[in-house]
Amino acid sequence: MHEMSIALDILRIVEKTAHDHEVDSVEDIFLQIGSLAGVMIHSLEFCLEVAKSDTVADHAAIHIDEVAAEGNCPNCHQAYPMNAILEACPQCPEYYLTMHTGDQLKVVEIEIERAA
Amino acid sequence: MCDSCGCGQPNGEKATIKKVGGSHKHPHGHDHDHDHLHGHDHDHDHSHGHTHGHTHAVKETISVQTNILELNDRIALENRRLLEAKNIFTLNLMSSPGAGKTTLLERTIREYSGPGEWYVIEGDQQTTLDADRIDDAGATAVQVNTGTGCHLDALLVKQSLEILTPAANSILAIENVGNLVCPALFDLGETARVVIVSTTEGVDKPLKYPTILQGTQLCILNKSDLLPYVDFDADVFKSNALKVNPSLSFLTISATTGDGLDSWFEWLDANRPKKAATTSK
Ligand SMILES: Nc1nc2c(ncn2[C@@H]2O[C@H](COP(=O)(O)OP(=O)(O)OP(=O)(O)O)[C@@H](O)[C@H]2O)c(=O)[nH]1
Ligand SMILES: [Mg+2]
Ligand SMILES: [Zn+2]
Ligand SMILES: [Zn+2]
Ligand SMILES: [Zn+2]
């Protein structure tokens, strides 16, 4: 589950965005992580905390929006919450749900402060 | 750190890439010393000078909307373009530790009669043991030691390719770190993904680790010689795997006795890119 690699990639994306906008410090980082994206959120938070020191995100607050996974049944076409990647439809046990949300791993936005 | 597989200790050592042996095979080769390529370096220097007196700071939101795996995917695409241009058949071999990846590669390098040289990128946390075995089998090998990292990523493969410089129309096998969890998420630029599961692992593996089978073309059931001694129903295993990926193909082999290896060689023949690269560079 590679949370450290994910944390380093998040920081690279944040650093590049900060560079592109000519700022050297970031206040807030907003992430969207699907509940079935294969990332343990508390572990990711810990990795980010460790990895962000001495970067533009040194004192940034991390905000994680955990998106609950949901899938559709190919038979009855209803949407149901999913707790595992392989989950049968509660109505039609021989069909597996197709996930339509819940696998996101995304940097949504950052907040910076500029001197006015 | 990572509760599931212990990867990515923040203070752990970084990945190293080493070319093993091979000097007898490349009498005119140059020896490049790329011992300490670091996969995950931050090369900018960020100084945070304290500027005082800006009392009127305003907050500004910058929209990013970037997929976190996009960095890896972008490098994987570069790898894929480079490998396709040279018509190199690239396999990403994934399995639990000890399922038989290296044993299968050794035999394949020795016995597969199809055209083209073999090149191997060996991913392990420590040691060059596997790359040494591949070198003995007669292929050119690079060992990536990921330290505490539990998977190969596209950047490590890109750096390995710079050392390995595989010839056009060859076959490149990438033996991923033994792990059924994170390698699934990292595209390396391969032509095909192959997952090896051995008969000692239990028929429920596909249900426990569905992600690894989802983008995979071929599942090799290895250690078939042990079937009489273990409680493993290959049909149940296959039906579990098909629930996860209905288009998965299967081969049953024994990498030690050689049983079923011909079906693997046929799969290689059938799935290799058809056209030959026009350029030898
Ligand atoms: N009985 C039996 N043993 C096998 C077979 N294939 C591999 N082995 C044995 O399984 C052990 C592990 O094999 P390796 O080829 O090193 O496995 P690996 O997947 O490369 O392992 P890691 O790189 O450590 O993840 C060795 O002792 C092999 O001899 C097989 O078909 N049958
Ligand atoms: Mg091995
Ligand atoms: Zn991990
Ligand atoms: Zn249904
Ligand atoms: Zn990993």
Coordinates of C-alpha atoms and ligand atoms in Angstrom, one line a residue:
Chain A
M1 CA 0.0 0.0 0.0
H2 CA 2.9 2.3 -0.6
E3 CA 1.6 5.2 1.4
M4 CA 5.1 6.8 1.4
S5 CA 5.3 6.8 -2.4
I6 CA 1.9 8.3 -2.6
A7 CA 2.8 11.0 0.0
L8 CA 6.0 11.9 -2.0
D9 CA 4.0 12.1 -5.2
I10 CA 1.5 14.4 -3.5
L11 CA 4.3 16.7 -2.4
R12 CA 5.8 16.7 -5.9
I13 CA 2.5 17.8 -7.3
V14 CA 2.1 20.5 -4.6
E15 CA 5.7 21.7 -5.2
K16 CA 5.2 22.0 -8.9
T17 CA 1.9 23.9 -8.5
A18 CA 3.6 26.2 -6.0
H19 CA 6.5 26.8 -8.4
D20 CA 4.2 27.5 -11.3
H21 CA 2.4 30.1 -9.2
E22 CA 5.6 31.5 -7.8
V23 CA 5.0 30.9 -4.2
D24 CA 7.3 29.2 -1.8
S25 CA 4.9 28.2 0.9
V26 CA 1.5 26.4 1.0
E27 CA -1.0 26.8 3.8
D28 CA -3.5 24.1 3.0
I29 CA -3.6 21.0 0.8
F30 CA -7.0 19.4 -0.1
L31 CA -7.0 15.8 -1.1
Q32 CA -9.7 13.4 -2.3
I33 CA -9.1 9.7 -1.5
G34 CA -11.5 7.0 -2.4
S35 CA -12.3 4.5 0.4
L36 CA -11.3 1.7 -2.0
A37 CA -8.2 3.5 -3.6
G38 CA -5.9 1.1 -1.7
V39 CA -4.5 3.7 0.6
M40 CA -4.8 3.7 4.4
I41 CA -5.7 7.2 5.3
H42 CA -4.1 7.4 8.8
S43 CA -1.0 5.9 7.4
L44 CA -0.9 8.5 4.5
E45 CA -1.4 11.3 6.9
F46 CA 1.5 10.1 9.0
C47 CA 3.7 9.8 5.8
L48 CA 2.8 13.3 4.7
E49 CA 3.5 14.7 8.1
V50 CA 7.0 13.2 8.0
A51 CA 7.7 14.0 4.3
K52 CA 6.5 17.5 4.1
S53 CA 9.1 19.1 6.4
D54 CA 11.6 21.2 4.4
T55 CA 9.3 21.4 1.5
V56 CA 6.9 24.2 0.4
A57 CA 4.3 22.3 2.4
D58 CA 6.3 22.5 5.6
H59 CA 3.6 24.0 7.7
A60 CA 0.6 23.2 5.5
A61 CA -2.5 21.6 6.9
I62 CA -3.7 18.5 5.2
H63 CA -7.4 18.0 4.5
I64 CA -8.5 14.6 3.3
D65 CA -12.0 14.1 1.8
E66 CA -12.6 10.4 2.0
V67 CA -15.0 9.4 -0.8
A68 CA -17.2 6.4 0.1
A69 CA -17.1 3.8 -2.7
E70 CA -20.2 3.0 -4.6
G71 CA -21.0 0.6 -7.4
N72 CA -23.7 -0.3 -9.8
C73 CA -25.1 -3.7 -10.3
P74 CA -25.0 -4.8 -14.0
N75 CA -28.3 -6.7 -13.5
C76 CA -30.7 -4.6 -11.5
H77 CA -28.8 -1.3 -12.3
Q78 CA -29.1 0.0 -8.7
A79 CA -26.2 1.7 -6.9
Y80 CA -25.0 0.3 -3.6
P81 CA -22.2 1.2 -1.2
M82 CA -19.1 -0.9 -1.6
N83 CA -16.8 -2.1 1.2
A84 CA -14.5 -4.2 -0.9
I85 CA -13.3 -4.2 -4.5
L86 CA -15.1 -7.4 -5.1
E87 CA -18.6 -7.1 -3.8
A88 CA -21.8 -8.9 -4.9
C89 CA -25.0 -7.0 -5.4
P90 CA -27.1 -7.3 -2.2
Q91 CA -30.2 -8.1 -4.4
C92 CA -28.6 -10.3 -7.1
P93 CA -25.8 -12.3 -5.3
E94 CA -24.5 -13.7 -8.6
Y95 CA -23.6 -10.3 -9.9
Y96 CA -20.7 -8.1 -8.8
L97 CA -20.9 -4.4 -8.4
T98 CA -18.9 -2.1 -10.8
M99 CA -17.3 0.7 -8.9
H100 CA -18.2 4.2 -10.2
T101 CA -16.7 6.2 -7.4
G102 CA -14.3 5.4 -4.5
D103 CA -11.0 4.8 -6.3
Q104 CA -9.9 8.5 -6.4
L105 CA -6.4 9.5 -5.5
K106 CA -6.4 13.2 -6.2
V107 CA -4.9 16.5 -5.2
V108 CA -7.9 18.8 -5.5
E109 CA -6.6 22.2 -4.6
I110 CA -4.1 24.1 -2.5
E111 CA -4.4 27.3 -0.6
I112 CA -1.6 29.8 -0.4
E113 CA -1.1 33.2 1.2
R114 CA 0.1 36.2 -0.8
A115 CA 1.2 39.5 0.7
A116 CA -1.4 42.0 -0.3
Chain B
M1 CA 4.8 2.7 8.6
C2 CA 2.6 0.9 6.0
D3 CA 0.6 -1.4 8.2
S4 CA -0.3 -3.7 5.3
C5 CA 3.1 -4.5 3.9
G6 CA 5.7 -2.5 5.8
C7 CA 6.7 -0.3 2.8
G8 CA 8.1 3.2 2.7
Q9 CA 9.8 3.8 6.1
P10 CA 10.4 7.5 5.9
N11 CA 14.0 7.3 7.0
G12 CA 14.7 4.1 5.1
E13 CA 17.5 3.9 2.6
K14 CA 16.7 4.8 -1.0
A15 CA 16.6 2.5 -4.0
T16 CA 19.8 1.5 -5.6
I17 CA 20.3 0.0 -9.1
K18 CA 23.2 -2.2 -10.0
K19 CA 24.2 -4.0 -13.1
V20 CA 25.4 -7.5 -12.2
G21 CA 28.0 -9.7 -14.0
G22 CA 27.7 -9.6 -17.7
S23 CA 31.2 -8.3 -18.5
H24 CA 32.0 -11.6 -20.3
K25 CA 28.9 -11.1 -22.5
H26 CA 29.8 -7.6 -23.5
P27 CA 33.5 -7.5 -24.2
H28 CA 33.3 -4.1 -25.8
G29 CA 30.9 -2.6 -23.3
H30 CA 31.6 0.4 -21.2
D31 CA 31.1 0.1 -17.5
H32 CA 28.9 2.8 -16.3
D33 CA 28.9 3.3 -12.6
H34 CA 25.4 4.0 -11.7
D35 CA 25.4 2.7 -8.3
H36 CA 23.4 5.3 -6.4
L37 CA 20.6 6.4 -8.5
H38 CA 18.0 7.6 -6.1
G39 CA 14.4 7.2 -7.3
H40 CA 12.7 9.7 -5.1
D41 CA 14.9 12.8 -4.7
H42 CA 13.7 16.2 -4.3
D43 CA 16.2 18.2 -6.2
H44 CA 15.0 21.7 -5.4
D45 CA 16.3 23.7 -2.6
H46 CA 13.5 25.3 -0.7
S47 CA 14.6 28.1 1.5
H48 CA 12.0 29.7 3.6
G49 CA 13.4 33.1 4.4
H50 CA 11.3 34.8 7.0
T51 CA 10.1 38.0 5.5
H52 CA 8.5 40.2 8.1
G53 CA 6.2 43.0 7.6
H54 CA 3.6 41.5 5.3
T55 CA 0.7 42.0 7.6
H56 CA -2.0 41.9 4.9
A57 CA -1.7 38.4 3.6
V58 CA -4.6 37.2 1.5
K59 CA -5.5 33.6 1.0
E60 CA -5.7 32.3 -2.5
T61 CA -7.1 28.9 -3.7
I62 CA -5.3 27.2 -6.6
S63 CA -7.2 24.5 -8.3
V64 CA -4.9 21.4 -8.9
Q65 CA -7.2 18.5 -9.9
T66 CA -4.4 16.1 -10.4
N67 CA -4.4 12.4 -10.1
I68 CA -1.7 11.4 -7.7
L69 CA -0.6 8.5 -9.8
E70 CA -0.3 10.7 -12.8
L71 CA 3.4 11.3 -12.2
N72 CA 4.1 7.6 -12.3
D73 CA 1.7 7.1 -15.2
R74 CA 3.5 9.8 -17.2
I75 CA 6.9 8.2 -16.8
A76 CA 5.4 4.8 -17.6
L77 CA 4.1 6.2 -20.8
E78 CA 7.6 7.4 -21.7
N79 CA 8.9 3.9 -20.9
R80 CA 6.2 2.4 -23.0
R81 CA 6.9 4.7 -26.0
L82 CA 10.6 3.9 -25.8
L83 CA 10.1 0.2 -25.6
E84 CA 7.5 0.1 -28.3
A85 CA 9.8 2.1 -30.6
K86 CA 12.4 -0.7 -30.2
N87 CA 9.8 -3.4 -30.5
I88 CA 10.7 -4.8 -27.1
F89 CA 8.2 -7.2 -25.5
T90 CA 8.0 -6.1 -21.9
L91 CA 6.5 -8.3 -19.1
N92 CA 5.7 -7.1 -15.6
L93 CA 5.9 -10.3 -13.5
M94 CA 4.2 -10.0 -10.1
S95 CA 3.6 -12.5 -7.3
S96 CA 3.9 -13.1 -3.6
P97 CA 7.4 -13.7 -2.4
G98 CA 8.7 -17.1 -3.5
A99 CA 5.9 -18.0 -6.0
G100 CA 8.7 -18.9 -8.5
K101 CA 9.2 -15.7 -10.6
T102 CA 13.0 -16.1 -10.8
T103 CA 12.9 -19.9 -11.3
L104 CA 10.5 -19.4 -14.2
L105 CA 12.7 -16.7 -15.7
E106 CA 15.9 -18.8 -15.4
R107 CA 14.3 -21.7 -17.3
T108 CA 12.7 -19.5 -19.9
I109 CA 16.0 -17.7 -20.6
R110 CA 17.7 -21.1 -21.0
E111 CA 15.0 -23.0 -22.9
Y112 CA 12.8 -20.6 -24.9
S113 CA 13.8 -20.8 -28.5
G114 CA 12.0 -17.7 -29.8
P115 CA 14.1 -14.9 -31.3
G116 CA 15.5 -12.0 -29.4
E117 CA 17.8 -11.5 -26.4
W118 CA 16.5 -11.5 -22.9
Y119 CA 16.9 -8.6 -20.5
V120 CA 15.8 -8.6 -16.9
I121 CA 15.1 -6.0 -14.3
E122 CA 15.1 -7.6 -10.9
G123 CA 13.3 -5.9 -8.1
D124 CA 14.0 -7.0 -4.5
Q125 CA 14.3 -5.1 -1.3
Q126 CA 17.9 -6.4 -0.7
T127 CA 20.6 -8.5 -2.3
T128 CA 21.6 -9.2 -5.9
L129 CA 20.9 -12.9 -5.6
D130 CA 18.1 -12.9 -8.2
A131 CA 20.0 -10.9 -10.7
D132 CA 23.0 -13.2 -10.2
R133 CA 20.8 -16.2 -11.0
I134 CA 19.5 -14.4 -14.2
D135 CA 23.1 -13.5 -15.2
D136 CA 24.1 -17.2 -14.8
A137 CA 21.1 -18.2 -16.9
G138 CA 22.6 -16.0 -19.7
A139 CA 20.5 -12.8 -19.8
T140 CA 21.6 -9.3 -19.1
A141 CA 20.3 -8.2 -15.7
V142 CA 20.0 -5.1 -13.5
Q143 CA 19.2 -5.4 -9.9
V144 CA 17.1 -2.7 -8.3
N145 CA 17.2 -2.8 -4.5
T146 CA 14.2 -0.9 -3.2
G147 CA 15.4 -0.9 0.4
T148 CA 12.2 -0.7 2.4
G149 CA 10.1 0.0 -0.7
C150 CA 7.8 -2.8 -1.6
H151 CA 7.2 -2.3 -5.4
L152 CA 8.9 -1.0 -8.5
D153 CA 7.7 2.2 -10.0
A154 CA 8.0 3.7 -13.5
L155 CA 11.0 5.9 -12.5
L156 CA 13.0 3.0 -11.2
V157 CA 12.3 1.2 -14.5
K158 CA 13.3 4.2 -16.5
Q159 CA 16.6 4.5 -14.6
S160 CA 17.2 0.8 -15.0
L161 CA 16.6 1.0 -18.8
E162 CA 19.3 3.7 -19.0
I163 CA 21.8 1.1 -17.6
L164 CA 20.4 -1.9 -19.3
T165 CA 20.0 -0.4 -22.8
P166 CA 18.0 -3.4 -24.2
A167 CA 18.5 -4.1 -27.9
A168 CA 15.6 -3.8 -30.4
N169 CA 13.3 -6.8 -30.9
S170 CA 14.4 -8.3 -27.5
I171 CA 12.3 -9.4 -24.5
L172 CA 12.4 -7.5 -21.2
A173 CA 11.2 -9.2 -18.1
I174 CA 10.6 -7.0 -15.1
E175 CA 10.5 -9.1 -11.9
N176 CA 8.6 -7.0 -9.5
V177 CA 9.1 -7.1 -5.7
G178 CA 7.4 -10.1 -4.2
N179 CA 4.1 -8.5 -3.0
L180 CA 0.5 -8.8 -4.2
V181 CA -0.6 -5.4 -3.0
C182 CA 1.1 -2.2 -4.3
P183 CA 2.7 -3.4 -7.5
A184 CA -0.8 -3.4 -8.9
L185 CA -1.1 0.3 -8.8
F186 CA 2.1 1.2 -10.5
D187 CA 2.2 1.0 -14.3
L188 CA 5.8 0.4 -15.4
G189 CA 5.3 0.8 -19.2
E190 CA 4.9 -3.0 -19.8
T191 CA 3.3 -4.7 -22.7
A192 CA 1.6 -7.3 -20.5
R193 CA 1.2 -8.1 -16.8
V194 CA 1.7 -11.6 -15.6
V195 CA 0.7 -12.8 -12.1
I196 CA 2.2 -16.0 -10.8
V197 CA 0.4 -17.8 -8.0
S198 CA 1.7 -21.0 -6.6
T199 CA -0.3 -24.0 -5.5
T200 CA 0.8 -23.6 -1.9
E201 CA -0.9 -20.2 -1.6
G202 CA -4.6 -21.1 -1.3
V203 CA -7.5 -20.7 -3.7
D204 CA -8.7 -17.6 -2.0
K205 CA -5.8 -15.4 -3.1
P206 CA -7.8 -13.8 -6.0
L207 CA -10.6 -12.8 -3.6
K208 CA -8.1 -11.4 -1.0
Y209 CA -6.0 -9.5 -3.5
P210 CA -8.3 -8.6 -6.4
T211 CA -6.6 -5.5 -7.6
I212 CA -3.4 -7.3 -8.7
L213 CA -5.5 -9.5 -11.1
Q214 CA -7.6 -6.7 -12.6
G215 CA -5.2 -5.3 -15.1
T216 CA -3.4 -8.6 -15.7
Q217 CA -3.5 -10.6 -18.9
L218 CA -2.1 -13.9 -17.8
C219 CA -2.2 -15.8 -14.5
I220 CA 0.4 -18.6 -14.2
L221 CA -0.4 -21.3 -11.7
N222 CA 3.1 -22.5 -10.7
K223 CA 4.3 -25.5 -8.6
S224 CA 1.9 -27.9 -10.3
D225 CA 4.2 -30.7 -9.1
L226 CA 3.0 -30.0 -5.6
L227 CA -0.7 -30.4 -6.5
P228 CA -0.9 -34.0 -5.1
Y229 CA 0.4 -32.9 -1.8
V230 CA -1.5 -29.6 -1.2
D231 CA -5.2 -28.9 -0.7
F232 CA -5.6 -26.7 -3.8
D233 CA -8.5 -27.0 -6.2
A234 CA -7.3 -25.4 -9.4
D235 CA -10.9 -25.0 -10.7
V236 CA -12.0 -23.1 -7.7
F237 CA -8.9 -20.9 -7.9
K238 CA -9.7 -20.1 -11.6
S239 CA -13.4 -19.4 -10.9
N240 CA -12.3 -17.0 -8.1
A241 CA -9.9 -15.3 -10.4
L242 CA -12.4 -14.9 -13.2
K243 CA -14.8 -13.2 -10.8
V244 CA -12.2 -10.5 -10.5
N245 CA -11.1 -10.4 -14.1
P246 CA -13.4 -12.3 -16.6
S247 CA -10.8 -12.0 -19.4
L248 CA -7.9 -13.5 -17.6
S249 CA -6.0 -16.4 -19.3
F250 CA -4.4 -19.2 -17.3
L251 CA -1.5 -21.6 -17.6
T252 CA -0.6 -24.3 -15.2
I253 CA 3.1 -25.1 -15.0
S254 CA 5.9 -26.4 -12.8
A255 CA 9.0 -24.2 -13.2
T256 CA 11.1 -26.9 -11.5
T257 CA 10.0 -30.0 -13.4
G258 CA 9.3 -28.1 -16.6
D259 CA 5.8 -29.3 -16.9
G260 CA 3.6 -27.0 -19.0
L261 CA 6.5 -24.7 -19.9
D262 CA 5.7 -25.3 -23.6
S263 CA 2.3 -23.6 -23.1
W264 CA 4.2 -20.6 -21.6
F265 CA 6.5 -20.5 -24.6
E266 CA 3.5 -20.6 -26.9
W267 CA 1.9 -17.8 -25.0
L268 CA 5.1 -15.8 -25.4
D269 CA 5.1 -16.4 -29.2
A270 CA 1.5 -15.5 -29.5
N271 CA 1.7 -12.3 -27.5
R272 CA 4.9 -10.8 -28.8
P273 CA 4.6 -7.7 -31.0
K274 CA 4.4 -8.9 -34.5
K275 CA 6.3 -6.3 -36.4
A276 CA 10.1 -6.0 -36.1
A277 CA 11.6 -2.7 -35.2
T278 CA 12.9 -1.0 -38.3
T279 CA 15.6 0.9 -36.4
S280 CA 18.2 -0.9 -34.4
K281 CA 18.7 2.1 -32.1
Ligands
LIG1 N1 8.1 -27.6 -6.0 C1 8.3 -26.5 -6.7 N2 9.1 -25.5 -6.2 C2 9.3 -24.4 -7.0 C3 8.7 -24.2 -8.3 N3 9.1 -23.0 -8.8 C4 9.9 -22.5 -7.8 N4 10.0 -23.3 -6.8 C5 10.8 -23.0 -5.6 O1 10.2 -22.0 -4.8 C6 11.3 -21.2 -4.2 C7 11.2 -19.7 -4.6 O2 11.4 -19.6 -6.0 P1 11.9 -18.3 -6.6 O3 11.9 -18.5 -8.1 O4 13.1 -17.7 -6.0 O5 10.6 -17.3 -6.3 P2 10.5 -15.8 -6.5 O6 9.0 -15.6 -6.9 O7 11.5 -15.3 -7.5 O8 10.8 -15.2 -5.1 P3 11.1 -13.7 -4.6 O9 11.9 -13.1 -5.7 O10 11.8 -13.9 -3.3 O11 9.8 -13.1 -4.5 C8 12.6 -21.8 -4.6 O12 13.0 -22.7 -3.6 C9 12.2 -22.6 -5.9 O13 13.0 -23.7 -6.1 C10 7.9 -25.3 -8.8 O14 7.3 -25.2 -9.9 N5 7.7 -26.4 -8.0
MG2 MG 12.8 -13.7 -7.3
ZN3 ZN 2.9 -0.8 1.2
ZN4 ZN -28.4 -6.2 -8.6
ZN5 ZN 4.7 -0.7 -2.3

